[in-house]
Amino acid sequence: METKTQPLLTPAYRKRIGELDLYYEDYPHRNPDAQVLILIHGFLSSTISFRKLIPHLAEDYHVVAIDLPGFGKSEKSKTFTYSLASYGKLVLSFIKEMGWRDVVLIGHSMGGQVALYASRQDGKLISKLVLLGCCGYIKRARSTMICCSYLPFFSWGLKRWVLKKDLRNNLSGVLHNIDLVTEDMIKEYRAQFLEDGFFDSLIRLLRHREGDLKPFELNTIVHPILLIHGNDDKVIPLTTGKRLHSDLKNSRLIVYKDAGHLIMEEKPLDLARDIKQFISSEKEALQTSV
């Protein structure tokens, strides 16, 4: 059974990184030398997805959650290249601007790929990676779909189609325990859909997003990596987590029973426990834990 912690006040900030206005939440620890953890959300999500996990991690670490450009409360830029590589570079630029080092990146779903891209781009700033329900092996969108995105009213049609969908059903599809879906949760996850420029940013992501890292690229990553996957993940199947574990040579895989894709909503205490053990351990176990 999950135990509850007192909710934290949200310390919201904005920082200019190059030409972008980045929204982030910063939960500093009383120890100024505490390890910095940066949380990176997945597709169609934002910092809100870490709301239950943050209080547990903030007990021991300096926790920072960011909204990637185009999502949440970050800028919906018309000039930013919405690619995984660009997101990775942005995360690294943010780390440099803040003067941090030996940062642990914690990425969920697409955020896991962003963390992997950042790891390959400048590994000296990063100590470890934690990948939650990480996506993998997704190819670039088909050229026909990219061409269609330039048609007049494509953005209007996308917005109309998304807003007509039942968000309760969508959230139920990313959870094992559908009883967790409440009206407040629906309202919080829907909020970014109403942001000006959100759907235009989605279209740019469709156009710019390259494919996920290939096996030979994953093989080059040397950071210790903890993979955590839900056994009932219907968005990114467990087979993807197992394949990533095989291609990431310095990785450990933990599989949670009775957990779906939005694992932070369902297993925050378990996640915090395993993340803390992983960060504090001097030698990582390389065998799969199921």
Coordinates of C-alpha atoms in Angstrom, one line a residue:
M1 CA 0.0 0.0 0.0
E2 CA 1.3 3.4 -0.9
T3 CA 1.9 5.8 2.0
K4 CA 1.1 9.5 1.7
T5 CA 3.5 12.4 2.1
Q6 CA 2.6 16.0 2.6
P7 CA 2.1 17.8 -0.7
L8 CA 4.7 20.3 -1.5
L9 CA 4.1 23.9 -2.6
T10 CA 5.0 24.2 -6.3
P11 CA 8.0 26.4 -6.7
A12 CA 7.5 27.4 -10.4
Y13 CA 10.1 29.3 -12.3
R14 CA 10.9 30.3 -15.9
K15 CA 14.4 30.5 -17.5
R16 CA 15.5 31.7 -20.8
I17 CA 17.6 29.1 -22.5
G18 CA 18.8 30.5 -25.8
E19 CA 15.7 31.8 -27.5
L20 CA 13.3 29.6 -25.5
D21 CA 11.3 30.3 -22.3
L22 CA 11.5 27.2 -20.3
Y23 CA 9.1 26.4 -17.4
Y24 CA 10.5 24.3 -14.5
E25 CA 9.8 23.4 -10.9
D26 CA 12.6 23.5 -8.5
Y27 CA 12.6 21.6 -5.1
P28 CA 15.9 22.3 -3.5
H29 CA 17.1 20.2 -0.6
R30 CA 18.3 21.6 2.8
N31 CA 21.7 20.1 1.9
P32 CA 23.2 22.4 -0.8
D33 CA 25.3 19.5 -2.0
A34 CA 22.4 17.1 -2.5
Q35 CA 22.3 15.2 -5.8
V36 CA 20.3 17.0 -8.5
L37 CA 17.6 14.9 -10.2
I38 CA 16.0 16.3 -13.4
L39 CA 12.6 14.8 -14.3
I40 CA 11.6 14.8 -18.0
H41 CA 8.0 14.0 -18.9
G42 CA 6.7 12.1 -21.9
F43 CA 4.6 12.8 -24.9
L44 CA 1.3 14.7 -24.3
S45 CA 2.3 15.2 -20.7
S46 CA 4.1 17.7 -18.5
T47 CA 5.5 18.2 -15.0
I48 CA 2.1 17.2 -13.7
S49 CA 2.9 13.5 -14.3
F50 CA 5.5 13.6 -11.5
R51 CA 3.2 15.2 -8.9
K52 CA 3.1 12.1 -6.7
L53 CA 6.7 11.1 -7.1
I54 CA 8.3 14.4 -6.4
P55 CA 7.5 14.6 -2.6
H56 CA 9.2 11.2 -2.0
L57 CA 12.3 12.1 -4.0
A58 CA 12.6 15.6 -2.5
E59 CA 13.1 14.0 0.9
D60 CA 16.7 13.1 -0.1
Y61 CA 17.5 15.0 -3.3
H62 CA 17.4 18.3 -5.1
V63 CA 14.5 17.6 -7.5
V64 CA 13.8 19.6 -10.7
A65 CA 11.0 18.9 -13.1
I66 CA 10.8 20.6 -16.5
D67 CA 8.2 21.2 -19.2
L68 CA 9.7 20.4 -22.6
P69 CA 9.1 23.2 -25.2
G70 CA 5.7 22.7 -26.7
F71 CA 4.3 21.1 -23.6
G72 CA 2.9 22.2 -20.3
K73 CA 3.7 25.8 -19.5
S74 CA 6.9 26.1 -21.6
E75 CA 7.0 28.2 -24.7
K76 CA 5.2 27.0 -27.8
S77 CA 8.0 28.2 -30.1
K78 CA 7.5 28.6 -33.8
T79 CA 11.3 28.4 -34.5
F80 CA 12.5 25.6 -32.2
T81 CA 13.3 22.3 -33.9
Y82 CA 11.1 19.8 -32.0
S83 CA 13.4 16.8 -32.2
L84 CA 14.7 14.4 -29.6
A85 CA 18.2 15.7 -30.3
S86 CA 17.1 19.3 -29.7
Y87 CA 15.4 18.4 -26.5
G88 CA 18.5 16.6 -25.3
K89 CA 20.7 19.7 -26.1
L90 CA 18.2 21.9 -24.3
V91 CA 18.4 19.7 -21.2
L92 CA 22.2 19.9 -21.2
S93 CA 22.1 23.7 -21.8
F94 CA 19.7 24.0 -18.8
I95 CA 22.1 22.0 -16.6
K96 CA 25.1 24.2 -17.7
E97 CA 23.1 27.4 -17.1
M98 CA 22.2 26.2 -13.5
G99 CA 25.8 25.3 -12.8
W100 CA 25.1 21.7 -11.9
R101 CA 27.1 18.5 -12.5
D102 CA 26.7 14.8 -12.0
V103 CA 23.0 15.1 -12.6
V104 CA 20.7 12.1 -12.6
L105 CA 18.2 12.3 -15.5
I106 CA 14.8 10.6 -14.9
G107 CA 12.8 10.3 -18.1
H108 CA 9.3 8.9 -18.6
S109 CA 8.3 7.5 -22.0
M110 CA 9.5 9.9 -24.7
G111 CA 11.4 11.7 -21.9
G112 CA 13.5 8.6 -21.6
Q113 CA 14.6 8.9 -25.2
V114 CA 15.4 12.6 -24.5
A115 CA 17.6 11.5 -21.5
L116 CA 19.3 8.9 -23.7
Y117 CA 20.0 11.6 -26.4
A118 CA 21.4 13.9 -23.8
S119 CA 23.6 11.1 -22.4
R120 CA 25.2 10.6 -25.8
Q121 CA 25.6 14.3 -26.5
D122 CA 27.6 15.2 -23.3
G123 CA 27.9 12.4 -20.8
K124 CA 30.2 14.4 -18.5
L125 CA 27.3 16.4 -17.1
I126 CA 25.3 13.2 -16.2
S127 CA 26.0 10.5 -13.7
K128 CA 23.1 8.1 -14.1
L129 CA 19.8 7.6 -16.0
V130 CA 16.5 6.3 -14.8
L131 CA 14.1 5.4 -17.6
L132 CA 10.4 4.9 -16.7
G133 CA 8.3 3.1 -19.3
C134 CA 10.8 4.3 -21.8
C135 CA 9.8 4.3 -25.5
G136 CA 12.2 2.8 -28.0
Y137 CA 12.7 1.8 -31.6
I138 CA 10.0 4.2 -32.9
K139 CA 10.7 5.3 -36.4
R140 CA 10.2 8.8 -37.9
A141 CA 6.7 9.6 -39.1
R142 CA 5.9 8.6 -42.6
S143 CA 6.6 11.2 -45.3
T144 CA 3.0 11.1 -46.4
M145 CA 1.9 12.1 -42.8
I146 CA 4.5 14.8 -42.7
C147 CA 3.3 16.2 -46.0
C148 CA -0.3 16.1 -44.8
S149 CA 0.7 18.3 -41.8
Y150 CA 1.3 21.2 -44.2
L151 CA -2.3 21.1 -45.5
P152 CA -4.5 24.1 -44.6
F153 CA -6.6 23.6 -41.4
F154 CA -4.5 20.5 -40.4
S155 CA -3.9 22.0 -37.0
W156 CA -7.6 22.9 -36.6
G157 CA -8.6 19.3 -37.4
L158 CA -6.1 17.8 -35.0
K159 CA -7.3 20.1 -32.2
R160 CA -10.9 19.2 -32.9
W161 CA -10.1 15.5 -33.0
V162 CA -8.1 15.5 -29.7
L163 CA -10.6 17.6 -27.7
K164 CA -13.5 15.4 -28.8
K165 CA -11.8 12.3 -27.3
D166 CA -12.8 11.1 -23.9
L167 CA -9.8 11.9 -21.7
R168 CA -11.1 9.7 -19.0
N169 CA -10.8 6.7 -21.3
N170 CA -7.4 7.8 -22.5
L171 CA -6.1 8.1 -18.9
S172 CA -7.7 4.7 -18.1
G173 CA -5.7 3.2 -20.9
V174 CA -2.3 4.3 -19.4
L175 CA -3.1 3.0 -15.9
H176 CA -3.6 -0.5 -14.5
N177 CA -5.8 0.8 -11.7
I178 CA -8.5 2.8 -13.5
D179 CA -10.0 3.9 -10.1
L180 CA -7.2 6.4 -9.9
V181 CA -8.8 8.5 -12.6
T182 CA -10.7 11.4 -11.0
E183 CA -12.3 14.6 -12.3
D184 CA -9.4 16.6 -10.8
M185 CA -6.9 14.4 -12.6
I186 CA -8.7 14.8 -15.9
K187 CA -8.7 18.6 -15.4
E188 CA -5.0 18.7 -14.6
Y189 CA -4.0 16.6 -17.6
R190 CA -6.3 18.4 -20.0
A191 CA -5.0 21.9 -19.1
Q192 CA -2.2 22.0 -21.6
F193 CA -4.5 21.1 -24.4
L194 CA -6.1 24.5 -24.0
E195 CA -2.8 26.4 -24.2
D196 CA -2.3 28.7 -27.2
G197 CA 0.0 27.1 -29.8
F198 CA -0.1 23.6 -28.2
F199 CA -1.4 21.8 -31.3
D200 CA 0.9 23.8 -33.6
S201 CA 3.8 22.5 -31.5
L202 CA 2.5 18.9 -31.8
I203 CA 2.5 19.3 -35.6
R204 CA 6.1 20.6 -35.5
L205 CA 7.0 17.6 -33.4
L206 CA 5.5 15.3 -36.0
R207 CA 7.6 16.9 -38.6
H208 CA 10.9 17.2 -36.7
R209 CA 11.0 14.1 -34.5
E210 CA 13.6 11.7 -35.7
G211 CA 13.5 8.1 -34.9
D212 CA 14.5 6.7 -31.5
L213 CA 18.1 5.7 -30.9
K214 CA 19.1 2.6 -32.8
P215 CA 20.7 -0.5 -31.2
F216 CA 24.2 0.4 -32.2
E217 CA 23.7 3.9 -30.7
L218 CA 22.3 2.5 -27.5
N219 CA 25.3 0.2 -27.2
T220 CA 27.6 3.2 -26.9
I221 CA 26.0 4.6 -23.8
V222 CA 28.1 3.9 -20.8
H223 CA 26.1 5.5 -17.9
P224 CA 24.6 3.2 -15.3
I225 CA 20.9 3.0 -16.3
L226 CA 17.9 1.8 -14.3
L227 CA 14.9 0.7 -16.4
I228 CA 11.5 0.5 -14.7
H229 CA 8.5 -0.9 -16.6
G230 CA 5.0 -1.8 -15.7
N231 CA 3.9 -5.3 -16.7
D232 CA 0.5 -4.0 -17.9
D233 CA 1.9 -1.1 -20.0
K234 CA -0.3 -0.9 -23.0
V235 CA 1.4 2.1 -24.5
I236 CA 5.0 0.9 -24.5
P237 CA 5.0 -2.9 -24.1
L238 CA 7.3 -4.7 -21.7
T239 CA 9.0 -6.2 -24.7
T240 CA 10.4 -2.7 -25.5
G241 CA 11.8 -2.5 -22.0
K242 CA 13.4 -5.9 -22.3
R243 CA 14.9 -5.0 -25.6
L244 CA 16.3 -1.7 -24.3
H245 CA 17.8 -3.6 -21.4
S246 CA 19.6 -5.9 -23.9
D247 CA 20.9 -3.0 -26.0
L248 CA 21.9 -0.8 -23.0
K249 CA 25.0 -2.6 -21.7
N250 CA 25.1 -1.1 -18.3
S251 CA 21.5 -1.4 -17.4
R252 CA 19.2 -3.0 -14.9
L253 CA 15.5 -3.7 -15.5
I254 CA 12.9 -3.8 -12.8
V255 CA 9.3 -4.8 -13.7
Y256 CA 6.4 -3.7 -11.5
K257 CA 3.3 -5.9 -11.3
D258 CA -0.1 -4.3 -11.5
A259 CA 1.3 -1.2 -13.2
G260 CA 0.6 0.5 -16.5
H261 CA 2.3 3.2 -18.5
L262 CA 1.8 6.1 -16.1
I263 CA 3.7 4.3 -13.5
M264 CA 4.4 7.5 -11.5
E265 CA 0.7 7.8 -10.7
E266 CA 0.4 4.2 -9.6
K267 CA 3.7 3.3 -7.8
P268 CA 5.3 6.6 -6.5
L269 CA 6.6 5.1 -3.3
D270 CA 8.0 2.0 -5.0
L271 CA 9.6 4.2 -7.6
A272 CA 11.2 6.4 -5.1
R273 CA 12.6 3.4 -3.1
D274 CA 14.1 1.8 -6.2
I275 CA 15.5 5.1 -7.5
K276 CA 17.1 5.9 -4.2
Q277 CA 18.7 2.5 -4.0
F278 CA 20.0 2.8 -7.6
I279 CA 21.5 6.3 -7.0
S280 CA 23.1 5.3 -3.7
S281 CA 24.6 2.0 -4.9
E282 CA 28.2 2.0 -5.9
K283 CA 27.9 -1.0 -8.2
E284 CA 24.9 -1.6 -10.4
A285 CA 23.4 -5.1 -10.7
L286 CA 23.3 -6.1 -14.3
Q287 CA 20.8 -8.9 -14.1
T288 CA 17.1 -8.5 -14.8
S289 CA 14.8 -8.3 -11.8
V290 CA 11.2 -9.5 -12.5

